PDB file of C-alpha atoms in Angstrom:
ATOM      1  CA  MET F   7       9.407  39.594 -72.733  1.00 63.00           C
ATOM      2  CA  LYS F   8      10.643  36.549 -70.974  1.00 74.00           C
ATOM      3  CA  LEU F   9      10.888  36.433 -67.178  1.00 74.00           C
ATOM      4  CA  ASN F  10      13.415  34.233 -65.557  1.00 79.00           C
ATOM      5  CA  ARG F  11      12.152  32.203 -62.680  1.00 78.00           C
ATOM      6  CA  PRO F  12      14.530  31.242 -59.922  1.00 76.00           C
ATOM      7  CA  PRO F  13      15.595  27.607 -60.146  1.00 76.00           C
ATOM      8  CA  ARG F  14      13.602  25.224 -57.976  1.00 76.00           C
ATOM      9  CA  SER F  15      15.485  23.895 -54.995  1.00 72.00           C
ATOM     10  CA  PRO F  16      15.358  20.163 -54.402  1.00 70.00           C
ATOM     11  CA  HIS F  17      12.671  19.010 -51.921  1.00 69.00           C
ATOM     12  CA  THR F  18      14.251  18.928 -48.456  1.00 68.00           C
ATOM     13  CA  GLU F  19      13.438  16.283 -45.861  1.00 67.00           C
ATOM     14  CA  THR F  20      11.099  17.412 -43.130  1.00 68.00           C
ATOM     15  CA  ILE F  21      11.849  16.813 -39.491  1.00 68.00           C
ATOM     16  CA  THR F  22       8.278  15.684 -38.801  1.00 69.00           C
ATOM     17  CA  ALA F  23       9.103  12.038 -39.454  1.00 74.00           C
ATOM     18  CA  LEU F  24      11.990  12.157 -36.971  1.00 80.00           C
ATOM     19  CA  ILE F  25       9.787  13.685 -34.277  1.00 83.00           C
ATOM     20  CA  ASP F  26       7.210  10.927 -34.794  1.00 84.00           C
ATOM     21  CA  VAL F  27       9.853   8.223 -34.417  1.00 86.00           C
ATOM     22  CA  VAL F  28      11.224   9.770 -31.213  1.00 88.00           C
ATOM     23  CA  PHE F  29       7.702  10.072 -29.802  1.00 88.00           C
ATOM     24  CA  PHE F  30       6.903   6.428 -30.564  1.00 88.00           C
ATOM     25  CA  LEU F  31      10.187   5.295 -28.984  1.00 89.00           C
ATOM     26  CA  LEU F  32       9.415   7.330 -25.882  1.00 89.00           C
ATOM     27  CA  VAL F  33       5.959   5.782 -25.546  1.00 88.00           C
ATOM     28  CA  PHE F  34       7.349   2.293 -26.199  1.00 87.00           C
ATOM     29  CA  PHE F  35       9.974   2.530 -23.467  1.00 83.00           C
ATOM     30  CA  MET F  36       7.481   4.017 -21.019  1.00 81.00           C
ATOM     31  CA  LEU F  37       5.144   1.082 -21.569  1.00 81.00           C
ATOM     32  CA  ILE F  38       7.733  -1.670 -21.219  1.00 80.00           C
ATOM     33  CA  GLY F  39       9.699  -0.101 -18.370  1.00 75.00           C
ATOM     34  CA  ARG F  40       9.041  -0.876 -14.709  1.00 67.00           C
ATOM     35  CA  MET F  41       7.690   2.071 -12.797  1.00 65.00           C
ATOM     36  CA  ASP F  42       7.903   0.550  -9.310  1.00 65.00           C
ATOM     37  CA  ALA F  43      10.920   0.038  -7.125  1.00 66.00           C
ATOM     38  CA  THR F  44      11.969  -3.570  -6.856  1.00 67.00           C
ATOM     39  CA  ALA F  45      13.222  -5.102  -3.636  1.00 64.00           C
ATOM     40  CA  PRO F  46      16.765  -6.471  -3.572  1.00 71.00           C
ATOM     41  CA  PHE F  47      15.318  -9.765  -2.309  1.00 71.00           C
ATOM     42  CA  GLU F  48      12.184 -11.816  -2.870  1.00 73.00           C
ATOM     43  CA  VAL F  49       9.093 -10.615  -0.998  1.00 69.00           C
ATOM     44  CA  ASP F  50       6.004 -12.800  -0.603  1.00 70.00           C
ATOM     45  CA  PRO F  51       3.164 -10.707   0.854  1.00 68.00           C
ATOM     46  CA  PRO F  52       0.891 -12.349   3.414  1.00 66.00           C
ATOM     47  CA  VAL F  53      -2.369 -13.933   2.338  1.00 68.00           C
ATOM     48  CA  ALA F  54      -5.508 -13.140   4.319  1.00 67.00           C
ATOM     49  CA  LYS F  55      -7.354 -16.138   5.678  1.00 65.00           C
ATOM     50  CA  HIS F  56     -11.080 -16.032   5.223  1.00 64.00           C
ATOM     51  CA  GLY F  57     -13.772 -18.539   5.836  1.00 62.00           C
ATOM     52  CA  THR F  58     -12.095 -19.791   9.005  1.00 64.00           C
ATOM     53  CA  ASP F  59     -12.927 -18.993  12.609  1.00 65.00           C
ATOM     54  CA  MET F  60     -10.880 -16.414  14.478  1.00 63.00           C
ATOM     55  CA  PRO F  61      -8.380 -17.947  16.884  1.00 65.00           C
ATOM     56  CA  ALA F  62      -9.800 -18.183  20.389  1.00 69.00           C
ATOM     57  CA  GLY F  63      -8.305 -16.662  23.489  1.00 73.00           C
ATOM     58  CA  GLY F  64      -6.196 -13.596  23.952  1.00 80.00           C
ATOM     59  CA  ALA F  65      -7.168  -9.950  24.069  1.00 85.00           C
ATOM     60  CA  THR F  66      -9.193  -7.930  21.586  1.00 86.00           C
ATOM     61  CA  VAL F  67      -8.231  -4.299  21.056  1.00 88.00           C
ATOM     62  CA  SER F  68     -10.848  -2.257  19.188  1.00 89.00           C
ATOM     63  CA  ILE F  69      -9.975   1.007  17.438  1.00 89.00           C
ATOM     64  CA  SER F  70     -12.707   3.487  16.543  1.00 88.00           C
ATOM     65  CA  GLU F  71     -12.762   5.677  13.467  1.00 86.00           C
ATOM     66  CA  SER F  72     -11.503   8.619  15.533  1.00 87.00           C
ATOM     67  CA  GLY F  73      -8.752   6.593  17.257  1.00 86.00           C
ATOM     68  CA  GLY F  74     -10.578   5.663  20.457  1.00 90.00           C
ATOM     69  CA  LEU F  75      -9.433   2.422  22.113  1.00 90.00           C
ATOM     70  CA  ALA F  76     -11.230  -0.415  23.867  1.00 90.00           C
ATOM     71  CA  LEU F  77      -9.808  -3.554  25.439  1.00 88.00           C
ATOM     72  CA  ASP F  78     -12.178  -6.518  25.457  1.00 86.00           C
ATOM     73  CA  GLY F  79     -15.186  -4.190  25.199  1.00 85.00           C
ATOM     74  CA  THR F  80     -14.086  -1.632  27.813  1.00 86.00           C
ATOM     75  CA  VAL F  81     -13.045   1.863  26.721  1.00 90.00           C
ATOM     76  CA  VAL F  82      -9.456   2.595  27.819  1.00 90.00           C
ATOM     77  CA  SER F  83      -6.752   5.189  27.233  1.00 89.00           C
ATOM     78  CA  ARG F  84      -3.482   4.288  25.517  1.00 88.00           C
ATOM     79  CA  ASP F  85      -1.623   4.176  28.851  1.00 89.00           C
ATOM     80  CA  GLU F  86      -4.295   1.963  30.417  1.00 90.00           C
ATOM     81  CA  LEU F  87      -4.149  -0.320  27.382  1.00 88.00           C
ATOM     82  CA  ASN F  88      -0.366  -0.676  27.611  1.00 88.00           C
ATOM     83  CA  THR F  89      -0.551  -1.398  31.344  1.00 89.00           C
ATOM     84  CA  ALA F  90      -3.318  -3.985  30.934  1.00 90.00           C
ATOM     85  CA  LEU F  91      -1.516  -5.749  28.058  1.00 88.00           C
ATOM     86  CA  ALA F  92       1.720  -5.833  30.076  1.00 88.00           C
ATOM     87  CA  GLU F  93      -0.145  -7.457  32.982  1.00 89.00           C
ATOM     88  CA  MET F  94      -1.760  -9.996  30.630  1.00 88.00           C
ATOM     89  CA  LEU F  95       1.675 -10.839  29.208  1.00 88.00           C
ATOM     90  CA  VAL F  96       2.991 -11.598  32.689  1.00 87.00           C
ATOM     91  CA  GLU F  97       0.150 -14.071  33.221  1.00 87.00           C
ATOM     92  CA  ASN F  98       0.310 -15.513  29.683  1.00 85.00           C
ATOM     93  CA  PRO F  99       3.594 -15.082  27.730  1.00 85.00           C
ATOM     94  CA  ASP F 100       1.915 -16.559  24.612  1.00 84.00           C
ATOM     95  CA  LEU F 101      -0.781 -13.862  24.591  1.00 86.00           C
ATOM     96  CA  ARG F 102      -2.557 -13.331  21.263  1.00 87.00           C
ATOM     97  CA  VAL F 103      -3.785  -9.807  20.526  1.00 87.00           C
ATOM     98  CA  ARG F 104      -6.521  -9.181  17.974  1.00 86.00           C
ATOM     99  CA  LEU F 105      -6.676  -5.665  16.508  1.00 86.00           C
ATOM    100  CA  ASN F 106     -10.181  -4.834  15.332  1.00 86.00           C
ATOM    101  CA  ALA F 107     -10.084  -1.398  13.669  1.00 87.00           C
ATOM    102  CA  HIS F 108     -12.919   0.526  12.070  1.00 86.00           C
ATOM    103  CA  ARG F 109     -12.701   0.440   8.266  1.00 83.00           C
ATOM    104  CA  ASN F 110     -12.197   4.221   8.113  1.00 85.00           C
ATOM    105  CA  ALA F 111      -9.638   4.373  10.942  1.00 85.00           C
ATOM    106  CA  GLU F 112      -6.434   5.987   9.785  1.00 86.00           C
ATOM    107  CA  LEU F 113      -3.202   4.003   9.854  1.00 86.00           C
ATOM    108  CA  ARG F 114      -1.720   6.456  12.355  1.00 88.00           C
ATOM    109  CA  TYR F 115      -4.047   4.901  14.932  1.00 88.00           C
ATOM    110  CA  VAL F 116      -3.406   1.266  13.990  1.00 86.00           C
ATOM    111  CA  LEU F 117       0.310   0.988  13.216  1.00 87.00           C
ATOM    112  CA  PRO F 118       1.600   2.373  16.565  1.00 88.00           C
ATOM    113  CA  LEU F 119      -0.438  -0.292  18.364  1.00 88.00           C
ATOM    114  CA  VAL F 120       1.177  -3.036  16.305  1.00 86.00           C
ATOM    115  CA  GLY F 121       4.622  -1.628  17.133  1.00 87.00           C
ATOM    116  CA  SER F 122       3.934  -1.162  20.833  1.00 87.00           C
ATOM    117  CA  THR F 123       2.479  -4.652  21.273  1.00 87.00           C
ATOM    118  CA  GLU F 124       5.507  -6.102  19.500  1.00 87.00           C
ATOM    119  CA  ALA F 125       7.825  -4.084  21.754  1.00 87.00           C
ATOM    120  CA  MET F 126       6.034  -5.520  24.807  1.00 86.00           C
ATOM    121  CA  GLY F 127       6.798  -9.036  23.621  1.00 86.00           C
ATOM    122  CA  VAL F 128       3.521 -10.063  21.986  1.00 85.00           C
ATOM    123  CA  ARG F 129       4.424 -12.576  19.282  1.00 82.00           C
ATOM    124  CA  ASP F 130       0.994 -13.123  17.736  1.00 83.00           C
ATOM    125  CA  VAL F 131      -0.968 -10.075  16.508  1.00 83.00           C
ATOM    126  CA  VAL F 132      -4.075 -10.814  14.432  1.00 80.00           C
ATOM    127  CA  LEU F 133      -5.570  -8.052  12.304  1.00 80.00           C
ATOM    128  CA  VAL F 134      -9.321  -8.523  11.956  1.00 77.00           C
ATOM    129  CA  VAL F 135     -10.537  -7.877   8.405  1.00 71.00           C
ATOM    130  CA  THR F 136     -13.807  -8.271   6.552  1.00 70.00           C
ATOM    131  CA  PRO F 137     -13.521  -9.893   3.142  1.00 64.00           C
ATOM    132  CA  ALA F 138     -15.057  -8.106   0.186  1.00 62.00           C
ATOM    133  CA  PRO F 139     -18.416  -9.513  -0.888  1.00 64.00           C
ATOM    134  CA  ILE F 140     -18.215 -12.081  -3.677  1.00 62.00           C
ATOM    135  CA  PRO F 141     -19.962 -10.775  -6.801  1.00 61.00           C
TER     136      PRO F 141
END
């Protein structure tokens, strides 16, 4: 007795190769694409000066880790600080203000001081930083 086998169908193409190609294209475009937003104009960020002496004169505002304020070594409130800086500006319109913040102080304590001193008319605000140790 002879059994008839069904005819073999031709080998069909698998979709695995197409999935691999799409995956590689996806990875390629992710690697070459820019992930950051670009400014519509050229931006040159400031460069920190190190190895030079701090400019002399002016007022030094210290900010603690918890947001406490001191003006030239004396603890003050925010209102007292604003009043004292306004009086200093009357005496010296070219007043320089140095902001010396604790390394763990949050920006919510530092940035409002920069804005308020600028609003008062202070043209020169120096942020005191400590350079990283050279390995």
